[in-house]
XYZ file of C-alpha atoms in Angstrom:
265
model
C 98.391 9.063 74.478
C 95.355 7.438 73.181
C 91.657 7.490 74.206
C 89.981 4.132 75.065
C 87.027 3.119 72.922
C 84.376 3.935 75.054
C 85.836 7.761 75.847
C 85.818 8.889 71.847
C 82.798 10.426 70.835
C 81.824 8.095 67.828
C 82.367 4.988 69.986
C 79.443 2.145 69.405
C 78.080 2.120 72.231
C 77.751 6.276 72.334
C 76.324 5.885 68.387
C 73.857 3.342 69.789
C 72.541 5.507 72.301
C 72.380 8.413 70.315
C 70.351 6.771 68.040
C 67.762 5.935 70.244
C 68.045 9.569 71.973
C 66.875 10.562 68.030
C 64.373 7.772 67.462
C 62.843 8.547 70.720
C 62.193 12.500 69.566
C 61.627 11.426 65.929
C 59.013 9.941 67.446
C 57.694 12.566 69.830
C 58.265 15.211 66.541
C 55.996 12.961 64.529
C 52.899 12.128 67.196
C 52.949 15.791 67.680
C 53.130 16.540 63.861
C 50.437 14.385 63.462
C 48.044 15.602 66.269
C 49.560 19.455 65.403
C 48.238 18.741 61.965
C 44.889 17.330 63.297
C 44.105 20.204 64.975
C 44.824 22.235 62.301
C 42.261 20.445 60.461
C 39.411 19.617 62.729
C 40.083 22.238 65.446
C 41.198 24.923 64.034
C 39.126 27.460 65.118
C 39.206 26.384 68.787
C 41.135 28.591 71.329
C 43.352 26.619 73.792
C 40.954 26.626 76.140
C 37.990 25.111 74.247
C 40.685 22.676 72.629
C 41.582 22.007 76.683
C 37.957 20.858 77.379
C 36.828 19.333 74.151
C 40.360 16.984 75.034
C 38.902 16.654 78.698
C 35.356 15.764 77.490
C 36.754 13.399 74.420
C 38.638 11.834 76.894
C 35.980 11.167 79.070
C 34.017 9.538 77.242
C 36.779 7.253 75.591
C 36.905 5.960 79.151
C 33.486 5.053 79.453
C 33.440 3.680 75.995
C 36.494 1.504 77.190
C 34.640 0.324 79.952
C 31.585 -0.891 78.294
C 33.846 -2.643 75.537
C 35.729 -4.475 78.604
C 32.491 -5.372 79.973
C 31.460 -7.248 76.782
C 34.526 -9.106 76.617
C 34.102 -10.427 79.761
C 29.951 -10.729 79.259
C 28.262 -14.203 78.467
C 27.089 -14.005 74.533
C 23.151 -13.292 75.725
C 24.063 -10.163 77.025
C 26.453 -9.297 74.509
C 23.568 -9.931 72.014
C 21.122 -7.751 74.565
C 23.239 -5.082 74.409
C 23.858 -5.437 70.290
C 20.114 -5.546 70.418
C 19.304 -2.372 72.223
C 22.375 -0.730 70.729
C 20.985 -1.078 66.991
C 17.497 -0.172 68.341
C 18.594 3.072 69.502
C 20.924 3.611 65.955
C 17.960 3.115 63.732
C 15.851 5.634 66.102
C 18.858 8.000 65.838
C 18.270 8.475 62.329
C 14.893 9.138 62.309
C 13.936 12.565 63.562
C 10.263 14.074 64.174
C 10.983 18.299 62.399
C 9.408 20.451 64.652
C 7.190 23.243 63.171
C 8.607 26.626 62.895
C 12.400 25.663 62.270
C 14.800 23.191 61.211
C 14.775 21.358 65.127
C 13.827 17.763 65.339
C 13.428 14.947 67.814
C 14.188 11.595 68.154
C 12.933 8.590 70.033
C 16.614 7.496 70.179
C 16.678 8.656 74.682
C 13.642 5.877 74.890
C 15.503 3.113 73.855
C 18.220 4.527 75.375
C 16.632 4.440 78.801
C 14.688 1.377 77.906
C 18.232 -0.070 77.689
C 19.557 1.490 81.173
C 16.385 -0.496 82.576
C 15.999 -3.950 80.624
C 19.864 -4.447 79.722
C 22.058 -2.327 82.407
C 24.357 0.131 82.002
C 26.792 -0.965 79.423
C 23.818 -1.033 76.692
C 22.811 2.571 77.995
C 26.239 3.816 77.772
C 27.103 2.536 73.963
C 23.131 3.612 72.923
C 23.846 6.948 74.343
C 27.367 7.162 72.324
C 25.326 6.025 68.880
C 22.986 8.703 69.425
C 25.633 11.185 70.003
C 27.721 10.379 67.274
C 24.415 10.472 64.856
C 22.299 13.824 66.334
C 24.913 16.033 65.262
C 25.808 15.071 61.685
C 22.202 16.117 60.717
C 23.450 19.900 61.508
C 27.243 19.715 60.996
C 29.765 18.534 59.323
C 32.635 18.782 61.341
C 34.166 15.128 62.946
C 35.383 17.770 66.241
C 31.364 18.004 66.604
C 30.571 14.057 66.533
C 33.491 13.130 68.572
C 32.458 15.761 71.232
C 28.945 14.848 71.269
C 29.029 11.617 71.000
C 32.363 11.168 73.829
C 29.768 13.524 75.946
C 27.025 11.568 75.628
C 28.829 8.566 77.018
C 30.321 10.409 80.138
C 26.872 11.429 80.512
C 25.237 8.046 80.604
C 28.473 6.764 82.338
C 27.452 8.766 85.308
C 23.556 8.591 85.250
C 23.477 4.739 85.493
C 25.526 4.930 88.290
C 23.282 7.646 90.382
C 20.381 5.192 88.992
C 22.342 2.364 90.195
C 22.506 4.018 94.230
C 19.013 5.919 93.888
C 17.266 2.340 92.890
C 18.905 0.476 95.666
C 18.432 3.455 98.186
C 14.246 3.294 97.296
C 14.837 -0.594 97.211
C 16.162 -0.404 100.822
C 13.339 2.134 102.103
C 11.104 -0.715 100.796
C 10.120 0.112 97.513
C 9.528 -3.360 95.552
C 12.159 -3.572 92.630
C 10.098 -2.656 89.772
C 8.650 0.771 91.646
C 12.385 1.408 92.704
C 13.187 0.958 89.712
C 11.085 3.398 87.886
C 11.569 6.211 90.310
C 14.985 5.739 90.449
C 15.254 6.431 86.056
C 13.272 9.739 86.965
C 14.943 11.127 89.167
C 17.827 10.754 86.992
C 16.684 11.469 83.599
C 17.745 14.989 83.832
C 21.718 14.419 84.193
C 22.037 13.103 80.713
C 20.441 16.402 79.260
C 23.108 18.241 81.819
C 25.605 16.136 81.471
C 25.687 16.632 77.609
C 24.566 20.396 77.711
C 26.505 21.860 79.848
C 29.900 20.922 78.081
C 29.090 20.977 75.145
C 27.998 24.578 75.560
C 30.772 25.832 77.244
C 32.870 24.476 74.425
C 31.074 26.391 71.788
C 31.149 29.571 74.284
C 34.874 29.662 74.545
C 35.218 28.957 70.764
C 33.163 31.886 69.872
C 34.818 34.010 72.857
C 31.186 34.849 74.081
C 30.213 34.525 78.209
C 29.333 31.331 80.219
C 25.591 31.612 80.388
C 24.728 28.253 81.752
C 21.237 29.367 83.524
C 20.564 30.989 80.027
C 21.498 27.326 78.307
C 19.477 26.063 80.943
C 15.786 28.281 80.689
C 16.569 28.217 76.918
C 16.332 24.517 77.015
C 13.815 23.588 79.227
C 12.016 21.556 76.593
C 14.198 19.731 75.821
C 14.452 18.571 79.418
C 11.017 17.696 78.914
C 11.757 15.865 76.636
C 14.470 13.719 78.732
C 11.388 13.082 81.505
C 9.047 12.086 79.154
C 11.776 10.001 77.510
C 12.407 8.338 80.858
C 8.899 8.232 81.628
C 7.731 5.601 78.317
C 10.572 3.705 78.855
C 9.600 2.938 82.817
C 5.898 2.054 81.760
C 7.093 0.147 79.184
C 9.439 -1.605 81.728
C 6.738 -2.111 84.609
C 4.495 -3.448 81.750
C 6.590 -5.799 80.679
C 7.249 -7.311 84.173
C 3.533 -7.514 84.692
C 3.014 -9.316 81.301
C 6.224 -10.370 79.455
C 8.230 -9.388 77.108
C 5.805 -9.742 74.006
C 5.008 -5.533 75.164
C 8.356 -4.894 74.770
C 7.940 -5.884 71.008
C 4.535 -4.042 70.746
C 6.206 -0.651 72.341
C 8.904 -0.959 69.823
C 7.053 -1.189 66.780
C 4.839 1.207 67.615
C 7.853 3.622 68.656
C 9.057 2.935 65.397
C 5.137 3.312 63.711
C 5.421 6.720 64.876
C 8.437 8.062 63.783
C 9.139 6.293 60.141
């Protein structure tokens, strides 16, 4: 008595399959080799929980970047040139930073342009600013790629989120018959603070649960007040700038750059 071809175990068709059963984990062994051996490298001294949330914030803002690159796609090339515009405006001011006395601390003009963007080009241009910015802040103080990813994806989820309360608090003082341009410019301050929480907050909960220590986020918060101040004053230039430029044209837009830049080269 004899077995028919497709009951014995080395059969072609149970080969074939077998196979792919192996490819398929080959190929599961070597994505998680290769993110196993990432980790070891760039996040090695995360605990699974900060590893859980710098994945969750990463993630988050590779969404928004996705969004903003699908948006350009499908954007006329005067936009797309707007946003390249505002975008390399913000990277030059990124690298620049003022050193505050007392400490190695410095700011940038970078969150002007950045909000100058939200206003003049939309939100796409605010979002990819805000990721340049992110990505170049940190690499004055570390060295670490975990650090520039976080930041920078942070940054992005940030922005993601304040254009889009600035998008429903403009149209909400637009409605209660605010003209455009004073809707407008209330609207970016009462919203220039969720950037600064947006990016704080995770960030340092991230380095809390690396380092083991407590969540202290009203501690983060009082800690950091001037650097809030920083975000309304921030959002503050770039709405005068904005209301100017309506009332005159866009040759003050050129004059509040330079001088920006006058300032901090």
């Amino acid at each position: 008595m004899t077995l028919r071809d497709r009951d014995r175990p080395d059969a072609p068709g149970d080969l074939k399959g077998r196979a792919a059963g192996e490819g398929l984990i080959s190929g599961q062994g070597r994505r998680w080799a290769s993110w196993s051996s990432w980790k070891k490298q760039h996040l090695f001294d995360y605990p699974p929980r900060a590893t859980a949330l710098w994945l969750v914030i990463v993630g988050s803002g590779a969404a928004a970047l996705l969004w903003a690159v699908l948006q350009c796609l499908r954007a006329p090339a005067v936009e797309v040139a707007q946003v390249a515009i505002a975008v390399g405006l913000s990277a030059v001011a990124s690298r620049y930073a003022l050193k505050l006395p007392g400490g190695g601390m410095g700011i940038s003009a970078a969150d002007i342009f950045i909000f100058g963007a939200l206003l003049h080009v939309g939100p796409v241009a605010a979002v990819l600013a805000a990721g340049i910015e992110g990505w170049m802040a940190p690499r004055r103080t570390s060295k670490r790629l975990s650090s520039w990813l976080g930041s920078s994806a942070a940054a992005m989820a940030a922005m993601s989120g304040c254009a889009w309360l600035y998008g429903l608090t403009q149209r909400a003082l637009a409605e209660a018959g605010l003209p455009d341009s004073a809707a407008a410019y209330c609207a970016v301050l009462c919203v220039a603070l969720v950037p600064y929480l947006g990016t704080l907050v995770p960030i340092s909960t991230v380095m809390a649960l690396k380092r083991g220590a407590p969540l202290r986020p009203l501690h983060w918060l009082t800690g950091t007040s001037w650097v809030a101040a920083l975000y309304i004053a921030a959002a503050f230039v770039a709405g005068l700038v904005h209301l100017a430029s309506l009332q005159f044209g866009p040759a003050v837009l050129a004059v509040s750059v330079a001088a920006v830049f006058a300032i901090i080269l």
